[in-house]
């Protein structure tokens, strides 16, 4: 009887150790598949704007703005801003990544949208782009007051299809 109890205790311990490993494996697999599906859904909701912005001391700033809409939460709103200063030797290239927020209303268009890049940083580090609701395929670089820069020069990026 005593040997039977010892065998049962040992069998229980061994089986409990194995079930923990299975739980860890299942939990890890679930986390991995969630991460993959989240990455796929985030990647599917990206707007890419491109253009050549004016530059005071170079031939232009080649600009690519990628807006990742994510799942609608603030944490998933990401952006990447790539700029290359053309006509300088060597060409200066910059990459900025961060989070963004949106605001409604651009000048006289209450349904226009403003992207506030680096919204979680001090105002001097924030960058503003916006588009009119009638033309969401053209995003304009905005000044510090979130107004379209009035100039004969082109401060707009175009949505890449």
mmCIF file of C-alpha atoms in Angstrom:
data_model
loop_
_atom_site.group_PDB
_atom_site.id
_atom_site.type_symbol
_atom_site.label_atom_id
_atom_site.label_comp_id
_atom_site.label_asym_id
_atom_site.label_seq_id
_atom_site.Cartn_x
_atom_site.Cartn_y
_atom_site.Cartn_z
ATOM 1 C CA UNK A 1 0.000 0.000 0.000
ATOM 2 C CA UNK A 2 2.835 2.348 0.889
ATOM 3 C CA UNK A 3 4.586 1.687 -2.440
ATOM 4 C CA UNK A 4 1.353 2.403 -4.289
ATOM 5 C CA UNK A 5 1.011 5.806 -2.558
ATOM 6 C CA UNK A 6 4.620 6.714 -3.426
ATOM 7 C CA UNK A 7 4.079 5.723 -7.066
ATOM 8 C CA UNK A 8 0.869 7.812 -7.234
ATOM 9 C CA UNK A 9 2.606 10.872 -5.728
ATOM 10 C CA UNK A 10 5.513 10.580 -8.174
ATOM 11 C CA UNK A 11 3.136 10.105 -11.126
ATOM 12 C CA UNK A 12 1.146 13.177 -10.066
ATOM 13 C CA UNK A 13 4.298 15.293 -9.783
ATOM 14 C CA UNK A 14 5.549 14.201 -13.187
ATOM 15 C CA UNK A 15 2.221 14.833 -14.887
ATOM 16 C CA UNK A 16 1.893 18.269 -13.271
ATOM 17 C CA UNK A 17 5.347 19.256 -14.557
ATOM 18 C CA UNK A 18 4.442 18.190 -18.089
ATOM 19 C CA UNK A 19 1.112 20.035 -18.089
ATOM 20 C CA UNK A 20 2.877 23.277 -17.120
ATOM 21 C CA UNK A 21 5.183 22.936 -20.126
ATOM 22 C CA UNK A 22 2.189 22.361 -22.391
ATOM 23 C CA UNK A 23 0.431 25.426 -20.968
ATOM 24 C CA UNK A 24 3.554 27.540 -21.551
ATOM 25 C CA UNK A 25 3.832 26.262 -25.111
ATOM 26 C CA UNK A 26 0.181 26.967 -25.860
ATOM 27 C CA UNK A 27 0.375 30.401 -24.228
ATOM 28 C CA UNK A 28 3.501 31.306 -26.201
ATOM 29 C CA UNK A 29 1.923 30.123 -29.451
ATOM 30 C CA UNK A 30 -1.187 32.214 -28.774
ATOM 31 C CA UNK A 31 0.940 35.297 -28.030
ATOM 32 C CA UNK A 32 3.002 34.749 -31.190
ATOM 33 C CA UNK A 33 -0.062 34.368 -33.411
ATOM 34 C CA UNK A 34 -1.637 37.468 -31.837
ATOM 35 C CA UNK A 35 1.518 39.459 -32.533
ATOM 36 C CA UNK A 36 1.617 38.299 -36.148
ATOM 37 C CA UNK A 37 -2.050 39.100 -36.753
ATOM 38 C CA UNK A 38 -1.637 42.522 -35.103
ATOM 39 C CA UNK A 39 1.377 43.280 -37.278
ATOM 40 C CA UNK A 40 -0.525 42.227 -40.398
ATOM 41 C CA UNK A 41 -3.524 44.403 -39.562
ATOM 42 C CA UNK A 42 -1.282 47.372 -38.762
ATOM 43 C CA UNK A 43 0.671 46.916 -41.980
ATOM 44 C CA UNK A 44 -2.562 46.778 -43.965
ATOM 45 C CA UNK A 45 -3.593 50.253 -42.778
ATOM 46 C CA UNK A 46 -0.699 52.406 -43.948
ATOM 47 C CA UNK A 47 -0.944 55.608 -45.983
ATOM 48 C CA UNK A 48 2.243 56.674 -47.767
ATOM 49 C CA UNK A 49 2.628 60.299 -48.885
ATOM 50 C CA UNK A 50 5.554 61.413 -51.049
ATOM 51 C CA UNK A 51 6.841 64.652 -52.473
ATOM 52 C CA UNK A 52 9.656 67.161 -52.835
ATOM 53 C CA UNK A 53 9.384 69.988 -50.309
ATOM 54 C CA UNK A 54 11.193 73.325 -50.743
ATOM 55 C CA UNK A 55 14.612 73.857 -49.150
ATOM 56 C CA UNK A 56 16.441 77.150 -48.529
ATOM 57 C CA UNK A 57 19.968 75.823 -49.084
ATOM 58 C CA UNK A 58 19.491 72.676 -51.192
ATOM 59 C CA UNK A 59 17.605 71.608 -54.319
ATOM 60 C CA UNK A 60 14.709 70.156 -52.308
ATOM 61 C CA UNK A 61 13.780 67.838 -49.476
ATOM 62 C CA UNK A 62 12.619 64.464 -50.746
ATOM 63 C CA UNK A 63 9.993 63.480 -48.182
ATOM 64 C CA UNK A 64 8.119 60.251 -47.478
ATOM 65 C CA UNK A 65 5.521 60.222 -44.694
ATOM 66 C CA UNK A 66 4.105 56.861 -43.640
ATOM 67 C CA UNK A 67 0.990 56.934 -41.458
ATOM 68 C CA UNK A 68 0.119 53.647 -39.717
ATOM 69 C CA UNK A 69 -3.518 53.852 -38.598
ATOM 70 C CA UNK A 70 -3.308 50.694 -36.484
ATOM 71 C CA UNK A 71 -6.386 49.479 -34.661
ATOM 72 C CA UNK A 72 -7.679 52.918 -33.707
ATOM 73 C CA UNK A 73 -6.033 53.120 -30.291
ATOM 74 C CA UNK A 74 -3.588 55.912 -29.504
ATOM 75 C CA UNK A 75 -0.785 53.396 -28.973
ATOM 76 C CA UNK A 76 -1.196 52.005 -32.491
ATOM 77 C CA UNK A 77 -1.020 55.387 -34.274
ATOM 78 C CA UNK A 78 2.552 55.346 -35.587
ATOM 79 C CA UNK A 79 4.388 57.348 -38.219
ATOM 80 C CA UNK A 80 7.700 57.295 -40.053
ATOM 81 C CA UNK A 81 9.043 60.440 -41.692
ATOM 82 C CA UNK A 82 11.935 60.007 -44.129
ATOM 83 C CA UNK A 83 13.683 63.112 -45.473
ATOM 84 C CA UNK A 84 16.646 63.420 -47.836
ATOM 85 C CA UNK A 85 18.232 66.813 -48.464
ATOM 86 C CA UNK A 86 18.940 66.770 -52.224
ATOM 87 C CA UNK A 87 21.741 68.632 -53.939
ATOM 88 C CA UNK A 88 24.127 68.592 -50.991
ATOM 89 C CA UNK A 89 27.296 66.603 -50.818
ATOM 90 C CA UNK A 90 26.843 64.267 -49.074
ATOM 91 C CA UNK A 91 23.057 64.181 -49.149
ATOM 92 C CA UNK A 92 21.708 64.387 -45.622
ATOM 93 C CA UNK A 93 19.167 61.719 -44.771
ATOM 94 C CA UNK A 94 16.953 61.710 -41.676
ATOM 95 C CA UNK A 95 14.427 59.219 -40.308
ATOM 96 C CA UNK A 96 11.997 60.138 -37.570
ATOM 97 C CA UNK A 97 9.592 57.670 -35.974
ATOM 98 C CA UNK A 98 6.969 58.206 -33.332
ATOM 99 C CA UNK A 99 3.291 58.403 -32.549
ATOM 100 C CA UNK A 100 0.664 60.743 -33.936
ATOM 101 C CA UNK A 101 -2.744 62.047 -33.060
ATOM 102 C CA UNK A 102 -5.429 63.471 -35.322
ATOM 103 C CA UNK A 103 -7.460 66.640 -34.957
ATOM 104 C CA UNK A 104 -10.596 67.549 -36.878
ATOM 105 C CA UNK A 105 -10.798 70.767 -38.845
ATOM 106 C CA UNK A 106 -8.305 72.297 -41.268
ATOM 107 C CA UNK A 107 -8.752 76.021 -41.830
ATOM 108 C CA UNK A 108 -12.335 76.479 -43.173
ATOM 109 C CA UNK A 109 -12.986 72.735 -43.565
ATOM 110 C CA UNK A 110 -14.526 71.340 -40.346
ATOM 111 C CA UNK A 111 -14.102 67.788 -41.709
ATOM 112 C CA UNK A 112 -10.462 68.229 -42.668
ATOM 113 C CA UNK A 113 -7.845 66.270 -40.735
ATOM 114 C CA UNK A 114 -4.608 67.357 -39.080
ATOM 115 C CA UNK A 115 -1.917 64.831 -38.221
ATOM 116 C CA UNK A 116 0.000 65.910 -35.116
ATOM 117 C CA UNK A 117 3.275 63.985 -35.323
ATOM 118 C CA UNK A 118 5.025 63.533 -31.960
ATOM 119 C CA UNK A 119 1.852 64.713 -30.201
ATOM 120 C CA UNK A 120 3.174 63.321 -26.905
ATOM 121 C CA UNK A 121 6.251 65.598 -26.986
ATOM 122 C CA UNK A 122 6.647 69.337 -26.340
ATOM 123 C CA UNK A 123 5.105 71.638 -28.972
ATOM 124 C CA UNK A 124 8.492 72.600 -30.450
ATOM 125 C CA UNK A 125 9.068 68.916 -31.388
ATOM 126 C CA UNK A 126 5.661 68.437 -33.008
ATOM 127 C CA UNK A 127 5.216 68.393 -36.791
ATOM 128 C CA UNK A 128 1.896 69.130 -38.483
ATOM 129 C CA UNK A 129 0.449 67.849 -41.749
ATOM 130 C CA UNK A 130 -3.166 68.168 -42.819
ATOM 131 C CA UNK A 131 -5.601 67.476 -45.623
ATOM 132 C CA UNK A 132 -8.966 68.792 -46.751
ATOM 133 C CA UNK A 133 -11.877 66.354 -46.589
ATOM 134 C CA UNK A 134 -12.539 66.896 -50.312
ATOM 135 C CA UNK A 135 -8.948 65.877 -51.230
ATOM 136 C CA UNK A 136 -7.482 63.342 -48.754
ATOM 137 C CA UNK A 137 -4.864 62.318 -51.336
ATOM 138 C CA UNK A 138 -2.891 65.532 -50.846
ATOM 139 C CA UNK A 139 -1.450 66.297 -47.422
ATOM 140 C CA UNK A 140 0.008 69.750 -46.700
ATOM 141 C CA UNK A 141 2.854 70.652 -44.378
ATOM 142 C CA UNK A 142 1.449 73.065 -41.787
ATOM 143 C CA UNK A 143 3.007 75.870 -39.756
ATOM 144 C CA UNK A 144 3.123 76.044 -35.935
ATOM 145 C CA UNK A 145 -0.424 77.467 -35.850
ATOM 146 C CA UNK A 146 -1.624 74.413 -37.825
ATOM 147 C CA UNK A 147 -2.314 76.496 -40.946
ATOM 148 C CA UNK A 148 -1.318 75.661 -44.514
ATOM 149 C CA UNK A 149 1.885 77.483 -45.448
ATOM 150 C CA UNK A 150 0.918 80.225 -47.918
ATOM 151 C CA UNK A 151 3.615 80.259 -50.584
ATOM 152 C CA UNK A 152 4.189 79.911 -54.310
ATOM 153 C CA UNK A 153 6.346 76.902 -53.383
ATOM 154 C CA UNK A 154 4.783 73.445 -53.082
ATOM 155 C CA UNK A 155 4.463 72.259 -49.463
ATOM 156 C CA UNK A 156 2.276 69.246 -50.312
ATOM 157 C CA UNK A 157 2.834 65.495 -50.378
ATOM 158 C CA UNK A 158 0.751 63.171 -52.549
ATOM 159 C CA UNK A 159 -0.735 59.828 -51.508
ATOM 160 C CA UNK A 160 1.120 56.960 -53.163
ATOM 161 C CA UNK A 161 -1.181 54.300 -54.564
#
